[in-house]
Amino acid sequence: MVINKVRYGKDTSNWATGMIKQLSKSSIELWTGLKQRLWLERRVLITSSTVAVCIILLRCTGLLQSWEWAALDWFFRLRPSPPVDDRILIVAIEEENLQKYGWPIPDRVMAQLLQKLHSKKPRAIGLDIYRDLPEEPGHTELQKAFANIPNIVGIEKVKDKTSDGVLAPPALNRRKQVGFNNVVVDADGKVRRSLLYCWVDNKLHTSFALYLALIYLKAEGIEPQAAKGTNYLQLGKTVFRPFESKDGGYVRTDDKGYQILGNFRKPSLGFRKVSMTDVLENKIPQDWVRDRIVLIGSTASSLKDFFYTPYTSDLVKSAQPIPGVELQANFLGQILTAAQSGQGTIAVWSDPIEWLWILVWSWLGAILIWRSRSVARSILILLLAGNSLIACAYLAFLAYWWIPVIPPLVALAGSATVITAYIAQLKEELKRSKEFLQNVINAIPDPVFVKDKQHRWIVLNQAYCQFLGYPFNTLIEKTDYNFFPSHEADIFWQQDELVFQSAKPTENEERFTDARGNTHLIATKRSLHTDAAGNVFLVGVIRDITERKRLEEDLKRTAAELVRYNTELKLSQDRLRHLAYHDSLTGLPNRKLFYEQLSQSLEWAAQNERLLALLFLDLDGFKQINDTQGHDMGDLLLQGVADRLTNCLRSSDTVSRLGGDEFTVILPIIKSVSDVTIVADKIIDAITQPFVLNGQTINVTISIGISLFPLNGDDMNTLIKNADAAMYRAKQQGKNKYEFL
């Protein structure tokens, strides 16, 4: 079982390694293909990038700001209506109330209204009416109501550039139960932003909506705090990121104070409304008020307390503003929803991401038009792409993201328009280029073809048509696959594509089958041609080399025969030389080669002032062995001796057989006499070992005579004579030994 586990683990490892290699190879091929595609379409990308940069600069000037606001308003109107926010109740002071009680509403009536609401135990009451001055009768009663109702919040208007401001009711101001009512209005007169805080004369003011929200959320256990690592306000599940001057579709907008983008509900459907009269007459149920926020404000048209929001625009109907109290309800509901559910605040992208978004759609518009090359198809694709962009932006809006719509749409259409004009220029220039090329190549006797990037023939001369065997009209706008065998067409396609990708001319030899079924060997030279508009063509010139190739093959066969003959001749010469300089029995150098080697070795030793040793060797008792055992046995013994002598020596040493049982050894590089004695001892030990020849054991000894250069002579003859003499002395002194001169 252990063996199986080990084998399984090894197989798994090999499989994983193979998969990683395959993925790496696929990634490299994908990246290579992408780079080639980008290089081929670089003009389209450069053009679309330029359009995108222009759109971004245009956007930074603010010229697209109103259009982007309009797109945002449209998304608000398209958004499905959410359920009624029953956390907020609006008590409306309507036109009939003004007719009954007058305006301003008397303090006594206002006090009664507050008491009626307080009795139903709301969580907070927001008085969206300026009450800085007494309105008799009943001022004392109203002040008493302000004092006895702990959760009432008044409203003020802080001083700004357009107004000196309006104070809150003094009683509420002393208790610091006041929120400001300053509203941020965009240049087109609509409210799309809300203020949470503002600073006036170094004093922090809290907005009316936020003040009421904090009271409500406190009962839910949610307290305001600084978001981690920032000074941003965090309520429950949401961090309220302050609005900045370039957020969303805004350009260089006043972002003073703590602003956020408003998230508005559909008018008349977002909040429950009751009339002031219904409250005073006890016509509303208590559960509409209990634990809720009650906003008291005017909805009477004569008071002109109305504001335009994203919902108050329509392509058909005239704009209808909403009352200020409903505007406050929208701000309040947005804060509560964001704190309790983590949703409701409108988020935006950073500038770099928005620029990239615009750039991507500009690229997409250019690439889609570039690849379609058809007017009707281009229009359809452009409409689909534009609708896809709007759909993406709308889906993002449903997820509370405000992403650019108008700039990418303009970039999409702008790049498509520019590329369309560019394609028209390419087609016109292509027409002129084809006419020019046709006139030029018709004068060339060799077959010539011109292809576009789709590998289609767009220009052919008559020589090519005749060579292939098809008429011009049959071939034009077709590819190799329509007329050649697939294996030939594959090769043509690969060679063409190589030139398209590398932009370098090539010349290749290929097989070419014509319409009559005849196969030709051709040499095709391919190169690229680019006209003034940037159209790229592949121009190919063909030479029929069938006859030339046949002659070349004949020459190759003749050359091969000559090479074979020369090789055999050289081998014969080498064999004769070897026979001339080597002993035929042992294969060792013979007497002639021995003298040459000794002469060269002596010359080198003299030039380098080095010692050289010459050994004369003679077998002891060889004649007796030859006589008793026969010449065949003697020959085998000589061969065995030759092998042992060769194995005893270095590759730089030379062993020779002079004849009979006489051998010589040249030691050309020795440091001292002791080195020679070591070699001599090795030779004696090797030779005295028994020889087993044809199943018989033969023992033999050897006598060695040694002479040294330059100690025993400085020329070849003297050294030979002295070594021979030393060898005879070794025999006389008992054999199986070596002697120096």
XYZ file of C-alpha atoms in Angstrom, residues 57-728:
672
model
C -10.117 67.671 -21.242
C -13.550 68.764 -22.492
C -15.106 67.329 -19.367
C -12.614 69.167 -17.146
C -13.790 72.459 -18.671
C -17.327 71.782 -17.382
C -18.990 71.743 -20.802
C -20.416 68.262 -20.173
C -21.500 68.944 -16.589
C -25.160 69.783 -17.332
C -25.482 66.684 -19.537
C -24.096 64.471 -16.787
C -26.556 65.998 -14.316
C -29.353 65.283 -16.791
C -28.215 61.639 -17.086
C -28.186 61.325 -13.282
C -31.698 62.821 -13.079
C -32.873 60.376 -15.726
C -31.554 57.428 -13.701
C -33.443 58.703 -10.652
C -36.672 58.822 -12.658
C -36.078 55.347 -14.123
C -35.351 53.770 -10.755
C -38.162 51.626 -9.326
C -40.003 53.359 -6.529
C -38.949 52.042 -3.109
C -41.599 51.351 -0.454
C -42.891 54.266 1.585
C -40.444 55.233 4.322
C -42.750 54.897 7.345
C -40.030 56.106 9.714
C -40.945 59.652 8.666
C -44.339 61.376 8.787
C -44.862 64.734 7.075
C -47.451 67.050 8.606
C -48.308 69.389 5.746
C -49.451 72.980 6.184
C -51.641 73.185 3.114
C -53.265 76.065 1.299
C -56.601 75.497 3.054
C -54.859 75.711 6.405
C -53.538 79.122 5.497
C -57.012 80.237 4.500
C -58.379 78.996 7.833
C -55.653 80.100 10.241
C -53.757 82.706 8.253
C -50.014 83.043 7.787
C -47.849 82.927 9.765
C -49.723 80.246 11.704
C -50.627 81.702 15.122
C -48.501 80.480 18.021
C -51.554 79.021 19.792
C -52.426 76.806 16.816
C -48.781 75.750 16.485
C -48.650 74.931 20.205
C -51.798 72.802 19.915
C -50.311 70.987 16.903
C -47.112 70.205 18.785
C -49.011 68.996 21.849
C -51.248 66.728 19.756
C -48.187 65.172 18.100
C -46.256 64.853 21.351
C -49.117 62.954 22.892
C -48.675 60.221 20.297
C -45.044 59.713 21.412
C -42.957 60.402 18.301
C -39.231 59.832 18.521
C -38.539 63.393 17.302
C -40.467 66.389 15.941
C -38.861 68.600 13.328
C -40.343 72.060 12.905
C -39.453 73.063 9.327
C -40.873 76.585 9.839
C -38.984 79.685 10.861
C -40.375 80.863 14.267
C -37.912 83.513 15.438
C -40.666 86.088 16.132
C -43.863 85.780 18.218
C -47.187 85.351 16.381
C -50.010 86.215 18.744
C -52.249 84.976 20.076
C -50.710 82.142 22.071
C -47.014 82.976 22.159
C -46.775 82.002 25.819
C -48.431 78.676 25.055
C -45.932 77.993 22.266
C -42.986 78.803 24.512
C -44.418 76.426 27.089
C -44.733 73.736 24.418
C -41.110 74.279 23.395
C -40.086 73.892 27.029
C -42.146 70.785 27.758
C -41.480 68.804 24.590
C -37.913 67.418 24.883
C -37.516 65.986 21.393
C -38.515 68.953 19.259
C -35.923 70.385 16.842
C -36.202 73.858 15.374
C -34.713 75.168 12.170
C -32.476 78.098 11.329
C -30.804 79.498 8.272
C -27.145 80.307 8.859
C -25.526 83.284 7.255
C -24.084 82.696 3.793
C -23.272 84.629 0.601
C -26.929 84.957 -0.439
C -28.618 85.599 2.904
C -28.045 87.087 6.349
C -29.695 84.050 7.855
C -32.765 83.419 10.038
C -32.579 82.556 13.733
C -34.277 79.556 15.315
C -36.889 79.920 18.061
C -35.037 81.377 21.077
C -36.303 78.683 23.451
C -34.941 75.909 21.229
C -31.781 77.851 20.502
C -31.014 78.044 24.217
C -31.429 74.280 24.493
C -29.279 73.805 21.343
C -32.034 71.839 19.628
C -31.591 73.546 16.291
C -30.531 72.410 12.838
C -29.743 74.622 9.877
C -31.785 74.643 6.681
C -29.208 75.867 4.158
C -29.703 74.054 0.859
C -27.014 73.547 -1.819
C -28.418 74.426 -5.233
C -26.605 73.513 -8.465
C -26.121 75.912 -11.362
C -29.233 74.585 -13.110
C -31.378 75.374 -10.055
C -31.692 71.784 -8.782
C -30.772 70.310 -5.433
C -28.600 67.218 -5.718
C -26.481 67.574 -2.593
C -27.103 67.718 1.115
C -25.176 69.482 3.883
C -24.485 67.606 7.112
C -22.304 70.204 8.809
C -21.101 73.721 8.099
C -18.748 76.124 9.811
C -19.740 79.766 10.248
C -17.552 82.156 12.218
C -15.544 79.170 13.477
C -18.709 77.613 14.902
C -19.887 74.146 13.866
C -23.554 73.869 12.838
C -25.480 70.607 12.334
C -28.049 70.295 9.591
C -31.728 69.968 10.388
C -31.973 66.498 8.814
C -28.834 65.174 10.530
C -29.936 66.484 13.940
C -33.247 64.623 13.676
C -31.480 61.498 12.384
C -29.103 61.467 15.358
C -32.058 61.544 17.766
C -33.723 58.658 15.966
C -30.538 56.579 15.678
C -29.583 57.102 19.304
C -32.668 55.143 20.288
C -31.426 52.399 17.963
C -28.074 52.323 19.736
C -26.222 54.107 16.921
C -23.941 56.997 17.896
C -21.862 59.230 15.597
C -18.132 58.584 15.531
C -15.073 59.305 13.438
C -14.345 56.649 10.815
C -11.159 54.696 11.436
C -8.105 56.538 10.145
C -10.118 59.575 8.946
C -12.183 62.495 10.188
C -15.209 61.280 8.226
C -18.529 60.823 9.965
C -19.518 57.218 10.599
C -23.057 56.317 11.563
C -23.725 52.647 12.086
C -22.839 50.757 8.926
C -21.917 53.730 6.753
C -19.036 56.162 6.522
C -20.242 59.403 4.937
C -17.464 60.454 2.579
C -17.534 64.238 2.058
C -18.389 65.525 -1.387
C -15.399 66.916 -3.338
C -15.458 69.501 -6.073
C -14.853 66.965 -8.892
C -17.054 64.114 -7.720
C -19.301 62.462 -10.285
C -20.235 64.870 -13.059
C -19.271 67.974 -11.092
C -16.449 70.266 -12.182
C -14.794 72.806 -9.855
C -17.880 72.932 -7.639
C -18.019 74.645 -4.230
C -17.492 71.806 -1.741
C -17.362 73.864 1.468
C -18.880 72.342 4.547
C -19.580 68.641 4.939
C -21.628 67.794 1.858
C -22.884 64.466 0.524
C -24.633 63.538 -2.708
C -28.395 63.305 -2.267
C -30.344 60.095 -2.820
C -33.925 61.166 -3.551
C -37.205 59.288 -3.404
C -39.989 59.733 -5.901
C -42.252 62.663 -4.906
C -45.696 61.813 -3.517
C -44.658 58.162 -3.083
C -41.718 58.353 -0.740
C -43.271 59.457 2.554
C -46.612 59.381 4.345
C -48.259 62.822 4.491
C -51.090 64.080 6.622
C -52.757 67.464 6.813
C -52.250 69.772 9.765
C -56.027 69.815 10.143
C -56.149 66.009 10.470
C -53.692 66.149 13.349
C -55.592 68.893 15.145
C -58.845 66.977 14.725
C -57.278 63.673 15.913
C -57.921 61.931 12.605
C -54.575 60.088 12.356
C -53.804 56.799 14.099
C -51.194 56.787 16.837
C -49.003 54.146 15.183
C -48.324 56.593 12.338
C -46.535 58.791 14.871
C -45.214 56.535 17.634
C -41.393 56.097 17.469
C -41.250 58.008 14.202
C -39.885 61.347 13.104
C -42.540 63.939 12.416
C -41.699 66.811 10.079
C -43.944 69.880 10.120
C -43.647 72.055 7.048
C -45.473 74.003 4.395
C -46.746 72.475 1.167
C -48.857 75.496 0.205
C -47.958 76.842 -3.212
C -48.480 80.456 -2.119
C -45.535 80.278 0.313
C -43.143 79.279 -2.483
C -41.103 76.987 -0.261
C -40.278 74.626 -3.129
C -37.124 73.146 -4.624
C -36.202 71.437 -7.864
C -34.683 67.946 -7.600
C -33.740 65.203 -10.112
C -37.388 64.084 -10.148
C -38.693 67.498 -11.106
C -37.597 67.233 -14.741
C -39.234 65.466 -17.612
C -38.726 65.430 -21.370
C -42.451 65.937 -21.906
C -43.963 67.495 -18.793
C -42.905 70.792 -17.246
C -40.758 70.686 -14.142
C -42.619 70.309 -10.815
C -40.719 71.301 -7.656
C -41.178 69.608 -4.281
C -41.884 71.315 -0.945
C -38.984 72.104 1.330
C -40.319 69.782 4.024
C -40.240 66.877 1.567
C -36.698 67.821 0.633
C -35.739 67.570 4.309
C -37.528 64.215 4.504
C -35.385 62.964 1.614
C -32.162 64.024 3.339
C -33.334 62.519 6.614
C -34.411 59.211 5.046
C -31.087 58.880 3.223
C -29.134 59.272 6.474
C -31.313 56.745 8.342
C -31.133 54.149 5.556
C -27.365 54.492 5.211
C -26.784 54.144 8.957
C -29.101 51.169 9.432
C -28.539 49.160 6.241
C -25.226 50.411 4.889
C -26.927 51.595 1.682
C -28.337 54.844 0.449
C -25.278 57.047 -0.057
C -24.228 57.755 -3.640
C -20.591 56.750 -4.245
C -18.343 57.928 -7.071
C -15.118 56.784 -8.703
C -11.785 58.523 -8.377
C -10.601 60.640 -11.316
C -8.055 58.068 -12.651
C -10.693 55.313 -12.712
C -13.190 57.600 -14.481
C -10.524 58.518 -17.055
C -9.788 54.836 -17.606
C -13.536 54.192 -18.002
C -13.728 56.860 -20.714
C -10.596 55.498 -22.388
C -11.958 51.936 -22.454
C -15.192 52.996 -24.179
C -13.243 55.111 -26.639
C -11.093 52.069 -27.454
C -14.184 49.890 -27.720
C -15.922 52.266 -30.145
C -12.842 52.455 -32.337
C -12.174 48.704 -32.350
C -15.814 47.753 -33.026
C -16.031 50.095 -36.015
C -12.572 49.098 -37.245
C -13.476 45.425 -37.331
C -16.976 45.734 -38.734
C -16.015 47.759 -41.896
C -19.742 48.023 -42.793
C -21.826 51.191 -42.362
C -25.093 49.463 -41.440
C -23.359 46.977 -39.202
C -21.301 49.754 -37.597
C -24.418 51.764 -36.725
C -26.066 48.700 -35.178
C -22.933 47.818 -33.194
C -22.562 51.408 -32.040
C -26.177 51.496 -30.832
C -25.725 48.212 -28.979
C -22.488 49.451 -27.386
C -24.129 52.747 -26.341
C -27.088 50.921 -24.821
C -24.697 48.560 -23.033
C -22.856 51.538 -21.585
C -26.097 53.112 -20.367
C -27.207 49.766 -18.937
C -23.907 49.362 -17.070
C -24.174 52.861 -15.640
C -27.820 52.320 -14.670
C -27.086 48.997 -12.938
C -24.258 50.721 -11.094
C -26.679 53.475 -10.082
C -29.075 50.876 -8.677
C -26.141 49.791 -6.510
C -25.705 53.467 -5.460
C -22.735 54.260 -7.734
C -22.700 57.351 -9.949
C -20.359 56.571 -12.831
C -19.838 58.717 -15.951
C -22.321 58.227 -18.789
C -22.074 61.221 -21.108
C -18.223 61.395 -21.464
C -17.844 57.695 -22.382
C -20.841 57.967 -24.725
C -19.248 60.970 -26.434
C -15.899 59.131 -26.520
C -17.588 56.026 -27.962
C -19.322 58.030 -30.687
C -16.320 60.316 -31.273
C -13.800 57.511 -31.728
C -16.298 55.627 -33.928
C -16.746 58.726 -36.092
C -13.013 59.307 -36.414
C -12.359 55.655 -37.260
C -15.218 55.685 -39.783
C -13.605 58.659 -41.513
C -10.253 56.897 -41.321
C -11.731 53.739 -42.887
C -13.227 55.809 -45.697
C -9.796 57.325 -46.329
C -8.235 53.854 -46.268
C -10.728 52.550 -48.814
C -10.136 55.471 -51.161
C -6.385 55.139 -50.857
C -6.708 51.370 -51.246
C -8.522 51.856 -54.520
C -5.778 54.147 -55.839
C -3.050 51.808 -54.569
C -4.626 48.787 -56.268
C -4.845 50.657 -59.554
C -1.226 51.752 -59.273
C 0.034 48.293 -58.316
C -1.965 46.670 -61.106
C -0.345 48.934 -63.674
C 3.129 48.296 -62.264
C 3.041 44.502 -61.932
C 1.485 43.903 -65.348
C 4.813 44.985 -66.844
C 6.716 42.332 -64.841
C 7.246 38.992 -66.669
C 7.428 36.968 -63.441
C 4.214 35.932 -61.659
C 3.325 38.602 -59.068
C 0.498 38.682 -56.501
C -0.627 41.246 -53.896
C -2.601 40.223 -50.780
C -4.383 42.144 -48.014
C -4.241 41.315 -44.298
C -6.998 38.751 -44.759
C -4.683 36.890 -47.187
C -6.965 37.626 -50.136
C -5.574 38.370 -53.589
C -6.386 41.985 -54.398
C -3.975 42.507 -57.313
C -2.622 39.871 -59.771
C -0.640 40.222 -62.965
C -1.344 38.188 -66.102
C 1.805 36.117 -65.631
C 0.481 34.850 -62.275
C -2.940 33.998 -63.715
C -1.323 32.096 -66.603
C 1.083 30.312 -64.278
C -1.738 29.183 -61.965
C -4.074 28.398 -64.877
C -7.148 30.379 -63.782
C -8.608 33.638 -65.158
C -8.185 36.888 -63.231
C -11.871 37.259 -62.265
C -11.897 33.786 -60.756
C -8.868 34.423 -58.542
C -9.418 37.993 -57.354
C -10.649 38.428 -53.725
C -10.024 34.709 -53.077
C -7.430 32.962 -50.885
C -4.938 30.140 -51.395
C -7.364 27.674 -49.794
C -9.784 28.103 -52.702
C -7.332 26.733 -55.300
C -4.410 24.864 -53.717
C -4.215 21.593 -51.766
C -4.591 22.252 -48.043
C -0.983 21.348 -47.202
C 0.324 23.838 -49.769
C -2.193 26.516 -48.713
C -1.126 26.068 -45.067
C 2.499 26.766 -45.982
C 1.589 29.827 -48.073
C -0.572 31.175 -45.241
C 2.196 30.671 -42.637
C 4.811 32.387 -44.800
C 2.467 35.306 -45.535
C 1.571 35.708 -41.865
C 5.255 35.691 -40.890
C 5.873 38.678 -43.157
C 2.748 40.492 -41.891
C 3.849 40.072 -38.288
C 7.588 40.731 -38.649
C 7.367 43.336 -41.449
C 10.605 41.837 -42.823
C 11.008 40.507 -46.383
C 11.527 36.770 -46.789
C 12.372 34.374 -49.599
C 11.262 30.740 -49.492
C 11.204 27.707 -51.720
C 7.790 26.028 -51.947
C 5.754 23.536 -53.943
C 3.042 24.909 -56.199
C 0.310 22.869 -57.921
C -1.350 24.598 -60.884
C -4.842 24.134 -62.322
C -3.591 21.335 -64.615
C -2.295 19.301 -61.655
C 1.380 19.978 -62.412
C 3.567 20.552 -59.361
C 6.281 23.196 -59.634
C 9.130 24.122 -57.345
C 9.011 27.890 -56.853
C 11.043 30.554 -55.069
C 8.743 33.237 -53.624
C 10.021 36.576 -52.372
C 7.552 38.332 -50.039
C 7.657 41.901 -48.735
C 5.248 44.471 -47.297
C 4.029 47.634 -48.975
C 2.279 50.476 -47.105
C 0.442 53.233 -48.903
C -0.072 56.842 -47.792
C -3.196 55.987 -45.772
C -1.501 53.154 -43.892
C -3.012 50.244 -45.836
C -0.633 47.292 -45.655
C -0.207 44.843 -48.555
C 1.920 41.778 -49.062
C 3.649 41.685 -52.443
C 4.954 38.327 -53.686
C 7.167 37.644 -56.703
C 7.471 34.033 -57.935
C 10.247 32.297 -59.876
C 9.752 28.791 -61.287
C 12.892 26.913 -60.216
C 11.784 23.389 -61.159
C 14.436 22.938 -63.899
C 17.124 24.609 -61.840
C 16.369 22.295 -58.938
C 16.662 19.254 -61.214
C 20.105 20.400 -62.360
C 21.112 21.072 -58.770
C 20.073 17.562 -57.765
C 22.153 16.103 -60.599
C 25.130 18.162 -59.481
C 24.606 17.057 -55.888
C 24.620 13.388 -56.906
C 27.823 13.900 -58.945
C 29.434 15.739 -56.041
C 28.402 12.959 -53.663
C 30.071 10.378 -55.920
C 33.257 12.433 -56.001
C 33.224 12.799 -52.220
C 32.763 9.052 -51.787
C 35.637 8.333 -54.198
C 37.916 10.814 -52.424
C 37.009 9.336 -49.055
C 37.846 5.826 -50.170
C 41.096 7.058 -51.687
C 42.053 8.807 -48.467
C 41.223 5.692 -46.458
C 43.446 3.661 -48.745
C 46.269 6.160 -48.327
C 45.851 6.149 -44.551
C 45.881 2.359 -44.542
C 49.092 2.229 -46.597
C 50.760 4.828 -44.379
C 49.793 2.854 -41.293
C 51.268 -0.324 -42.773
C 54.452 1.541 -43.653
C 54.991 2.912 -40.137
C 53.591 0.187 -37.900
C 54.431 -3.369 -37.022
C 51.968 -5.709 -38.710
C 51.917 -8.156 -35.771
C 51.531 -5.870 -32.720
C 50.295 -2.654 -34.339
C 53.089 -0.757 -32.554
C 55.239 1.827 -34.362
C 57.976 0.053 -36.356
C 61.660 0.905 -36.630
C 61.067 3.690 -39.198
C 58.451 5.494 -37.112
C 60.588 4.902 -33.983
C 63.477 6.845 -35.497
C 61.170 9.707 -36.537
C 59.598 9.897 -33.092
C 62.984 9.760 -31.351
C 64.357 12.523 -33.589
C 61.383 14.818 -32.853
C 61.523 14.068 -29.127
C 65.260 14.836 -28.947
C 64.769 18.120 -30.803
C 62.031 19.179 -28.364
C 64.062 18.116 -25.291
C 67.075 20.076 -26.518
C 64.990 23.218 -27.147
C 63.301 23.016 -23.738
C 66.360 21.701 -21.823
C 64.510 18.674 -20.544
C 65.573 15.065 -19.825
C 64.668 12.254 -22.224
C 64.985 8.521 -21.575
C 65.390 5.768 -24.153
C 64.663 2.184 -23.030
C 65.729 -0.919 -24.977
C 63.755 -4.037 -23.985
C 64.452 -7.655 -24.824
C 62.480 -10.727 -23.737
C 64.493 -13.342 -21.846
C 64.166 -16.870 -23.255
C 61.842 -15.936 -26.097
C 63.767 -18.131 -28.585
C 63.159 -21.196 -26.444
C 59.434 -20.477 -26.217
C 59.316 -19.950 -29.972
C 61.129 -23.225 -30.583
C 59.146 -25.334 -28.105
C 55.655 -23.821 -28.344
C 55.700 -22.818 -31.993
C 55.739 -19.535 -33.855
C 51.975 -18.999 -33.406
C 52.380 -19.074 -29.652
C 55.348 -16.748 -29.953
C 53.302 -14.279 -31.990
C 50.531 -14.312 -29.362
C 53.125 -13.687 -26.658
C 54.553 -10.705 -28.556
C 51.068 -9.248 -28.937
C 50.399 -9.675 -25.209
C 53.706 -7.998 -24.332
C 52.853 -5.087 -26.651
C 49.478 -4.610 -24.914
C 51.021 -4.645 -21.425
C 53.738 -2.197 -22.415
C 51.155 0.207 -23.852
C 49.051 0.046 -20.664
C 52.086 0.817 -18.484
C 52.934 4.081 -20.185
C 51.539 7.580 -20.621
C 49.870 8.750 -23.794
C 52.906 10.953 -24.503
C 55.319 7.983 -24.354
C 56.143 5.927 -27.457
C 56.421 2.108 -27.551
C 57.932 0.552 -30.693
C 58.880 -2.911 -31.883
C 62.180 -2.983 -33.719
C 61.878 -6.665 -34.670
C 61.829 -10.129 -33.084
C 61.488 -9.748 -29.336
C 63.122 -6.294 -29.214
C 61.057 -3.291 -28.094
C 61.915 0.331 -27.388
C 60.293 2.973 -25.186
C 60.774 6.748 -25.530
C 60.037 8.794 -22.397
C 60.115 12.370 -23.736
C 59.228 14.325 -20.590
C 60.853 13.278 -17.286
C 61.812 15.334 -14.291
C 64.534 13.080 -12.826
C 66.207 9.684 -13.126
C 63.946 8.322 -10.388
C 60.955 8.759 -12.742
C 62.659 6.415 -15.218
C 63.240 3.733 -12.570
C 59.550 3.860 -11.644
C 58.562 3.241 -15.261
C 61.130 0.430 -15.607
C 59.838 -1.283 -12.447
C 56.239 -1.044 -13.750
C 57.310 -2.659 -17.033
C 59.138 -5.525 -15.307
C 56.171 -6.140 -12.946
C 53.743 -6.167 -15.870
C 55.783 -8.525 -18.074
C 56.647 -11.023 -15.348
C 52.965 -11.683 -14.690
C 51.983 -15.024 -16.296
C 50.502 -14.971 -19.786
C 47.560 -17.284 -20.484
C 47.602 -18.019 -24.210
C 45.306 -20.605 -25.815
C 44.743 -22.213 -22.435
C 48.494 -22.424 -21.635
C 50.347 -20.438 -18.993
C 53.620 -18.947 -20.141
C 56.098 -17.076 -17.959
C 58.620 -14.693 -19.406
C 60.995 -12.005 -18.110
C 62.468 -8.914 -19.684
C 65.809 -7.114 -19.608
C 65.915 -3.321 -19.977
C 68.755 -1.004 -20.944
C 68.412 2.742 -20.326
C 70.229 5.760 -21.747
C 69.454 9.404 -20.887
C 69.609 12.588 -22.937
C 71.813 14.538 -22.561
C 73.659 12.576 -19.834
C 74.489 9.556 -22.053
C 74.606 11.296 -25.374
C 73.176 14.242 -27.244
C 72.391 12.571 -30.570
C 70.120 9.755 -31.632
C 72.761 7.155 -32.623
C 74.731 7.546 -29.404
C 71.623 7.148 -27.254
C 70.552 4.033 -29.183
C 74.015 2.502 -28.935
C 74.254 3.189 -25.180
C 70.746 1.895 -24.438
C 71.519 -1.298 -26.375
C 74.754 -1.750 -24.448
C 72.989 -1.249 -21.119
C 70.399 -3.854 -22.098
C 73.104 -6.473 -22.808
